[in-house]
Short mmCIF file of C-alpha atoms in Angstrom, two decimals:
data_model
loop_
_atom_site.label_atom_id
_atom_site.label_comp_id
_atom_site.label_asym_id
_atom_site.label_seq_id
_atom_site.Cartn_x
_atom_site.Cartn_y
_atom_site.Cartn_z
CA MET A 559 -31.07 -0.18 -0.46
CA GLU A 560 -29.29 -3.48 0.28
CA PRO A 561 -26.23 -4.00 -1.93
CA SER A 562 -26.33 -6.59 -4.71
CA ARG A 563 -24.37 -9.82 -4.24
CA ASP A 564 -23.42 -9.76 -7.93
CA ASP A 565 -22.06 -6.22 -7.57
CA ILE A 566 -19.99 -7.27 -4.57
CA LEU A 567 -18.51 -10.24 -6.46
CA LYS A 568 -17.69 -7.94 -9.38
CA ALA A 569 -15.93 -5.61 -6.93
CA LEU A 570 -13.98 -8.52 -5.42
CA ALA A 571 -12.58 -9.24 -8.91
CA GLY A 572 -10.44 -6.16 -8.32
CA VAL A 573 -8.81 -7.69 -5.24
CA ILE A 574 -5.46 -9.12 -6.33
CA ASP A 575 -3.53 -11.75 -4.38
CA PRO A 576 -0.26 -9.89 -3.65
CA GLU A 577 1.87 -12.98 -4.26
CA LEU A 578 0.03 -14.86 -7.01
CA ARG A 579 -0.85 -11.58 -8.82
CA ARG A 580 -4.28 -12.84 -9.85
CA PRO A 581 -7.82 -11.82 -8.74
CA VAL A 582 -9.13 -13.69 -5.68
CA THR A 583 -12.31 -14.50 -7.59
CA GLU A 584 -10.30 -16.15 -10.37
CA LEU A 585 -8.33 -18.16 -7.79
CA ASP A 586 -11.51 -19.34 -6.00
CA MET A 587 -10.35 -17.71 -2.78
CA VAL A 588 -13.70 -16.09 -1.95
CA ARG A 589 -15.15 -18.48 0.64
CA GLY A 590 -18.25 -16.48 1.42
CA VAL A 591 -20.15 -13.19 1.13
CA GLU A 592 -22.74 -12.29 3.79
CA ILE A 593 -24.99 -9.24 3.44
CA ASP A 594 -26.80 -7.80 6.45
CA GLY A 595 -28.45 -4.58 5.37
CA GLY A 596 -25.58 -2.22 4.54
CA HIS A 597 -22.94 -4.38 6.27
CA VAL A 598 -21.02 -6.88 4.11
CA THR A 599 -18.76 -9.60 5.48
CA VAL A 600 -16.34 -11.27 3.08
CA THR A 601 -14.41 -14.46 3.87
CA ILE A 602 -11.16 -15.08 1.99
CA ALA A 603 -9.47 -18.50 2.02
CA LEU A 604 -5.69 -18.02 2.24
CA THR A 605 -3.13 -20.51 0.99
CA VAL A 606 -1.44 -20.63 4.40
CA ALA A 607 -2.42 -19.65 7.92
CA GLY A 608 -0.77 -16.46 9.18
CA CYS A 609 -0.20 -15.03 5.70
CA PRO A 610 2.24 -12.10 6.15
CA LEU A 611 0.37 -10.07 3.52
CA ARG A 612 -3.04 -10.04 5.20
CA ALA A 613 -2.98 -6.25 5.35
CA SER A 614 -3.00 -6.09 1.55
CA PHE A 615 -6.22 -8.13 1.43
CA GLN A 616 -7.71 -5.96 4.17
CA ASP A 617 -6.97 -2.72 2.32
CA GLN A 618 -8.18 -4.00 -1.05
CA VAL A 619 -11.42 -5.58 0.18
CA HIS A 620 -12.39 -2.45 2.10
CA ARG A 621 -11.56 -0.24 -0.88
CA PHE A 622 -13.35 -2.23 -3.60
CA VAL A 623 -16.32 -3.61 -1.67
CA GLY A 624 -16.74 -0.33 0.18
CA SER A 625 -17.29 1.44 -3.16
CA VAL A 626 -20.34 -0.70 -4.04
CA ALA A 627 -23.69 1.11 -3.90
CA GLY A 628 -25.52 0.40 -0.66
CA VAL A 629 -22.48 -0.81 1.29
CA GLU A 630 -22.10 1.07 4.57
CA SER A 631 -19.43 -1.05 6.30
CA VAL A 632 -17.18 -3.98 5.39
CA GLY A 633 -15.90 -6.88 7.48
CA LEU A 634 -13.19 -9.31 6.39
CA GLU A 635 -12.59 -12.78 7.78
CA PHE A 636 -9.94 -15.33 6.83
CA ASP A 637 -9.96 -19.08 6.42
CA VAL A 638 -7.33 -21.52 5.13
CA MET A 639 -7.56 -23.63 1.98
CA SER A 640 -7.93 -27.38 2.35
CA PRO A 641 -5.32 -29.68 0.75
CA GLU A 642 -7.78 -30.39 -2.07
CA GLU A 643 -8.31 -26.67 -2.68
CA LYS A 644 -4.55 -26.08 -2.74
CA GLN A 645 -4.13 -28.89 -5.27
CA ALA A 646 -6.86 -27.38 -7.46
CA LEU A 647 -5.21 -23.96 -7.18
CA THR A 648 -1.84 -25.40 -8.21
CA SER A 649 -3.45 -27.06 -11.22
CA LYS A 650 -5.17 -23.80 -12.20
CA LEU A 651 -1.95 -21.79 -11.96
CA ARG A 652 -0.08 -24.37 -14.00
CA GLY A 653 -2.68 -24.37 -16.73
CA GLY A 654 -4.28 -27.65 -15.73
CA ILE A 655 -1.02 -29.60 -15.59
CA ASP A 656 -1.00 -31.59 -12.35
CA GLU A 657 2.47 -33.08 -12.50
CA ARG A 658 5.64 -31.05 -12.66
CA THR A 659 6.38 -30.00 -16.20
CA LYS A 660 9.15 -31.89 -17.93
CA GLY A 661 11.65 -29.12 -18.44
CA ILE A 662 12.10 -25.51 -17.44
CA GLN A 663 8.92 -23.75 -18.46
CA LEU A 664 8.74 -20.01 -18.83
CA ASP A 665 6.49 -18.09 -21.15
CA LYS A 666 7.85 -18.17 -24.68
CA ASP A 667 8.39 -14.40 -24.63
CA THR A 668 10.21 -14.32 -21.28
CA ARG A 669 13.79 -13.15 -21.51
CA VAL A 670 16.37 -14.68 -19.18
CA ILE A 671 19.21 -12.26 -18.40
CA ALA A 672 22.12 -13.92 -16.58
CA VAL A 673 24.42 -11.44 -14.83
CA CYS A 674 27.84 -13.00 -14.33
CA SER A 675 31.38 -12.09 -13.30
CA GLY A 676 34.66 -13.90 -13.13
CA LYS A 677 35.33 -13.04 -9.48
CA GLY A 678 33.50 -11.90 -6.39
CA GLY A 679 33.58 -8.36 -5.07
CA VAL A 680 32.80 -6.57 -8.33
CA GLY A 681 29.29 -5.50 -7.26
CA LYS A 682 27.48 -8.03 -9.44
CA SER A 683 24.63 -8.68 -6.99
CA SER A 684 24.01 -4.97 -6.33
CA LEU A 685 23.92 -4.36 -10.06
CA THR A 686 21.60 -7.34 -10.61
CA ALA A 687 19.12 -6.15 -7.97
CA ASN A 688 19.08 -2.59 -9.28
CA LEU A 689 18.77 -3.68 -12.91
CA ALA A 690 15.75 -5.78 -11.95
CA VAL A 691 14.20 -2.79 -10.16
CA ALA A 692 14.86 -0.67 -13.26
CA PHE A 693 13.16 -3.25 -15.48
CA SER A 694 10.19 -3.42 -13.12
CA ARG A 695 9.83 0.36 -12.86
CA SER A 696 9.83 0.58 -16.66
CA GLY A 697 6.68 -1.59 -16.70
CA LEU A 698 8.22 -5.01 -17.35
CA ARG A 699 6.96 -7.94 -15.27
CA THR A 700 10.21 -8.94 -13.59
CA GLY A 701 11.55 -11.79 -11.48
CA ILE A 702 14.97 -12.39 -9.91
CA LEU A 703 16.61 -15.76 -9.33
CA ASP A 704 19.38 -15.32 -6.75
CA ALA A 705 21.57 -18.20 -7.90
CA ASP A 706 24.69 -16.94 -6.12
CA VAL A 707 24.24 -19.79 -3.64
CA TYR A 708 27.39 -19.12 -1.60
CA GLY A 709 26.90 -15.35 -1.46
CA HIS A 710 23.13 -14.91 -1.58
CA SER A 711 22.59 -11.21 -0.87
CA ILE A 712 19.68 -10.19 -3.10
CA PRO A 713 16.99 -10.55 -0.37
CA HIS A 714 18.93 -8.12 1.84
CA ILE A 715 19.56 -5.63 -0.97
CA LEU A 716 15.86 -5.62 -1.91
CA GLY A 717 14.66 -5.59 1.69
CA ILE A 718 12.55 -8.74 1.21
CA GLN A 719 12.11 -10.62 4.46
CA GLN A 720 9.01 -12.75 3.95
CA LYS A 721 9.52 -16.41 3.04
CA PRO A 722 8.19 -18.23 -0.04
CA VAL A 723 4.83 -19.98 0.38
CA LEU A 724 4.36 -23.66 -0.42
CA VAL A 725 1.01 -24.38 -2.10
CA ASP A 726 0.64 -28.11 -2.59
CA LYS A 727 3.98 -28.83 -4.36
CA MET A 728 4.33 -25.39 -5.89
CA ILE A 729 6.57 -22.65 -4.44
CA VAL A 730 5.15 -19.13 -4.55
CA PRO A 731 7.98 -16.54 -4.43
CA PRO A 732 7.69 -13.43 -2.25
CA VAL A 733 6.83 -10.21 -4.06
CA LYS A 734 7.84 -6.63 -3.32
CA ASP A 735 6.80 -3.71 -5.51
CA ASP A 736 5.73 -6.18 -8.25
CA LEU A 737 9.19 -7.79 -8.20
CA LYS A 738 9.32 -11.56 -7.60
CA LEU A 739 12.36 -13.13 -5.95
CA MET A 740 13.62 -16.63 -5.27
CA SER A 741 16.81 -17.19 -3.31
CA ILE A 742 18.42 -20.11 -1.53
CA GLY A 743 18.83 -17.72 1.40
CA PHE A 744 15.10 -18.10 2.14
CA PHE A 745 15.67 -21.72 3.12
CA LEU A 746 18.58 -21.21 5.52
CA ASP A 747 18.60 -20.27 9.19
CA GLY A 748 20.13 -16.85 9.74
CA ASN A 749 23.60 -16.54 8.26
CA GLU A 750 24.11 -20.29 7.95
CA PRO A 751 26.62 -21.24 5.22
CA VAL A 752 25.65 -23.41 2.26
CA MET A 753 27.66 -26.61 2.62
CA TRP A 754 26.28 -28.66 -0.25
CA ARG A 755 28.09 -30.57 -2.95
CA GLY A 756 27.53 -29.94 -6.65
CA PRO A 757 24.66 -32.42 -7.27
CA MET A 758 22.61 -31.01 -4.35
CA LEU A 759 23.08 -27.46 -5.58
CA HIS A 760 22.16 -28.48 -9.10
CA ARG A 761 18.94 -30.07 -7.85
CA ALA A 762 18.06 -26.99 -5.78
CA LEU A 763 18.54 -24.66 -8.74
CA GLU A 764 16.58 -27.02 -10.97
CA GLN A 765 13.73 -26.89 -8.46
CA PHE A 766 13.81 -23.07 -8.40
CA LEU A 767 13.24 -23.11 -12.15
CA THR A 768 10.57 -25.82 -12.28
CA ASP A 769 8.60 -25.79 -9.02
CA VAL A 770 8.52 -22.03 -8.48
CA HIS A 771 5.40 -20.29 -9.79
CA TRP A 772 7.01 -17.42 -11.68
CA GLY A 773 3.77 -16.59 -13.49
CA ASP A 774 3.82 -14.32 -16.52
CA LEU A 775 7.21 -12.64 -16.67
CA ASP A 776 8.70 -10.36 -19.28
CA VAL A 777 12.18 -10.86 -17.87
CA LEU A 778 13.87 -13.15 -15.34
CA VAL A 779 17.18 -11.74 -14.09
CA VAL A 780 19.58 -14.37 -12.75
CA ASP A 781 22.32 -13.40 -10.31
CA MET A 782 24.98 -15.93 -11.30
CA PRO A 783 27.67 -17.06 -8.86
CA PRO A 784 31.15 -15.72 -9.63
CA GLY A 785 33.68 -17.92 -11.36
CA THR A 786 33.36 -21.09 -13.40
CA GLY A 787 32.59 -23.73 -10.77
CA ASP A 788 29.88 -26.39 -10.42
CA VAL A 789 27.00 -23.98 -9.88
CA SER A 790 27.90 -21.82 -12.87
CA ILE A 791 28.17 -24.90 -15.08
CA SER A 792 24.81 -26.23 -13.81
CA LEU A 793 23.11 -22.92 -14.54
CA GLY A 794 24.70 -22.82 -17.97
CA GLN A 795 23.21 -26.25 -18.63
CA LEU A 796 19.81 -25.38 -17.15
CA LEU A 797 19.62 -22.05 -19.00
CA PRO A 798 21.49 -22.69 -22.25
CA ARG A 799 19.60 -20.01 -24.16
CA ALA A 800 19.92 -17.22 -21.62
CA GLU A 801 21.46 -13.88 -22.52
CA VAL A 802 24.59 -13.04 -20.53
CA LEU A 803 25.64 -9.68 -19.14
CA VAL A 804 29.25 -9.68 -17.92
CA VAL A 805 30.24 -7.38 -15.02
CA THR A 806 33.81 -6.26 -14.46
CA THR A 807 35.62 -3.55 -12.52
CA PRO A 808 38.10 -1.31 -14.37
CA GLN A 809 41.30 -3.15 -13.33
CA ARG A 810 42.97 -5.35 -15.91
CA ILE A 811 43.06 -8.38 -13.60
CA ALA A 812 39.27 -8.20 -13.12
CA GLN A 813 38.86 -7.93 -16.88
CA GLU A 814 40.99 -11.06 -17.44
CA VAL A 815 39.01 -13.10 -14.88
CA ALA A 816 35.66 -11.90 -16.27
CA SER A 817 36.80 -13.06 -19.69
CA ARG A 818 36.95 -16.64 -18.36
CA ALA A 819 33.36 -16.47 -17.14
CA ALA A 820 32.30 -15.18 -20.56
CA SER A 821 34.14 -18.05 -22.23
CA MET A 822 32.33 -20.58 -20.02
CA ALA A 823 28.98 -18.98 -20.88
CA LYS A 824 29.72 -19.36 -24.58
CA LYS A 825 30.65 -23.02 -24.14
CA THR A 826 27.26 -23.70 -22.55
CA ASN A 827 25.51 -21.97 -25.48
CA MET A 828 24.49 -18.87 -23.57
CA ARG A 829 24.52 -15.67 -25.65
CA LEU A 830 26.74 -12.76 -24.63
CA ILE A 831 24.94 -9.43 -25.06
CA GLY A 832 27.24 -6.93 -23.40
CA VAL A 833 29.62 -5.77 -20.69
CA VAL A 834 29.09 -3.43 -17.74
CA GLU A 835 32.00 -1.68 -16.04
CA ASN A 836 31.22 -1.27 -12.35
CA MET A 837 32.96 0.88 -9.71
CA THR A 838 34.35 3.30 -12.28
CA GLY A 839 36.21 6.24 -10.73
CA GLU A 840 39.41 7.56 -9.25
CA ILE A 841 40.12 4.55 -7.00
CA PHE A 842 39.93 1.79 -9.62
CA GLY A 843 40.33 3.92 -12.73
CA ALA A 844 38.48 3.19 -15.97
CA GLY A 845 38.87 1.24 -19.19
CA GLY A 846 38.58 -2.41 -18.14
CA GLY A 847 35.05 -2.59 -19.48
CA ASP A 848 36.09 -1.21 -22.86
CA ARG A 849 38.93 -3.72 -23.18
CA LEU A 850 36.71 -6.65 -22.15
CA ALA A 851 33.92 -5.64 -24.54
CA GLN A 852 36.41 -5.35 -27.38
CA GLU A 853 37.92 -8.73 -26.55
CA LEU A 854 34.50 -10.42 -26.43
CA GLY A 855 33.13 -8.62 -29.46
CA VAL A 856 30.09 -7.22 -27.62
CA PRO A 857 29.06 -3.65 -26.71
CA LEU A 858 29.96 -1.88 -23.49
CA LEU A 859 26.46 -1.16 -22.19
CA GLY A 860 27.50 1.33 -19.56
CA ARG A 861 29.66 2.35 -16.63
CA VAL A 862 28.45 2.56 -13.04
CA PRO A 863 30.45 4.93 -10.81
CA LEU A 864 31.91 3.87 -7.47
CA ASP A 865 29.31 5.47 -5.22
CA PRO A 866 28.97 5.15 -1.43
CA LEU A 867 25.23 5.79 -1.80
CA LEU A 868 24.85 2.54 -3.76
CA ARG A 869 26.31 0.65 -0.80
CA GLU A 870 24.27 2.58 1.74
CA CYS A 871 21.01 1.90 -0.07
CA GLY A 872 21.84 -1.80 -0.40
CA ASP A 873 22.62 -2.05 3.31
CA ALA A 874 19.28 -0.41 4.08
CA GLY A 875 17.35 -2.79 1.83
CA GLU A 876 16.34 0.00 -0.56
CA PRO A 877 17.99 -0.31 -4.01
CA ILE A 878 19.38 2.99 -5.23
CA VAL A 879 17.23 2.93 -8.40
CA ALA A 880 14.14 3.10 -6.15
CA ALA A 881 15.55 5.09 -3.23
CA ALA A 882 17.49 7.75 -5.15
CA PRO A 883 16.29 7.59 -8.77
CA GLU A 884 17.72 11.01 -9.64
CA SER A 885 21.27 10.10 -8.57
CA GLU A 886 23.99 9.70 -11.18
CA THR A 887 24.44 6.04 -10.29
CA ALA A 888 20.73 5.21 -10.51
CA GLN A 889 20.50 6.95 -13.87
CA ALA A 890 23.52 5.00 -15.15
CA ILE A 891 21.85 1.71 -14.17
CA VAL A 892 18.55 2.74 -15.75
CA ARG A 893 20.38 3.51 -19.01
CA ILE A 894 21.96 0.04 -18.92
CA ALA A 895 18.52 -1.53 -18.40
CA GLU A 896 17.22 0.47 -21.36
CA ALA A 897 20.19 -0.70 -23.46
CA VAL A 898 19.49 -4.34 -22.56
CA THR A 899 15.82 -3.90 -23.47
CA ALA A 900 16.82 -2.38 -26.83
CA LEU A 901 19.06 -5.39 -27.54
CA ARG A 902 16.06 -7.74 -27.50
CA PRO A 903 16.46 -10.12 -30.44
CA SER A 904 13.76 -10.19 -33.07
CA GLY A 905 11.28 -13.03 -32.72
CA ALA A 906 10.22 -14.91 -29.61
CA VAL A 907 12.79 -16.54 -27.38
CA VAL A 908 11.33 -19.95 -26.55
CA LYS A 909 12.15 -21.16 -23.02
CA SER A 910 11.19 -24.79 -22.83
CA LEU A 911 14.45 -26.41 -21.91
CA PRO A 912 15.48 -29.99 -21.11
CA LEU A 913 16.65 -30.83 -17.59
CA VAL A 914 20.10 -32.19 -17.05
CA SER A 915 20.17 -35.57 -15.34
#
């Protein structure tokens, strides 16, 4: 019996675009379905030629269409969307709004967690990446904004190599294991340094928050740059209602510098929710996190031990929370993520913020 076209289209509704996280039928990406006896050929229109995630479409189409009664074999062909189709897709993803939204638009229930430190070298980026993985593995729809523009390391830590995709004027962030990431490192050649002045950096970060299709997120984790310079101030202005997690190492000098970053966050109306002491152990000692938390009047959410495995996993592009979930360090980070989740304020946190001119 020849398979039903309607049954095949119903099956294709299970094929999810790996970057846009929506069914291909909903995104009008199904260009054609041809049925020749028991052989079915499906044509999918991609947003860009040479999509690096073609294999995902291949696997899904064969799995879902191949399960339809009467289907004996499945063929998949690709086409590329026209400019008009890309524009229509952008409008659909933005809820019918053609022009860029005036302001930073995230779902009203999306939490923005800004991870900051007073100085570099305290393991802030490693902690940010692993916290995001912990959130994602707990079932939360999670995105990361790597805003540490001078030390962008999140793509390497997560092992994400594919570039963002431009659809019309909308930027689609790469996705790995359901985790979305945007980083300025995606737009540089190799290890090229960022040599931009404050206004250019501000505009780039503004664009990451307005032109990037983050979709439906439960939490957006922001890896803040260390210190209290231009970029930190810009982010404080662009995300004035974010919740701030301050990272310090145990030494008193690190605690004192982290206190300055916390003070800046308060002055830009960001809300401090807690402190994390990183690299706890024999080399750096312990206690700086307790002192900083007491000074700031917020809880110490946890201590992460100084662990060579954390560094090794980051170098390999496999965060320790995913690569070694049973390790003491991974468990410590998961407990911190659980503590942050438990600190969620009552009522929705509305994220429709004015841009800074």
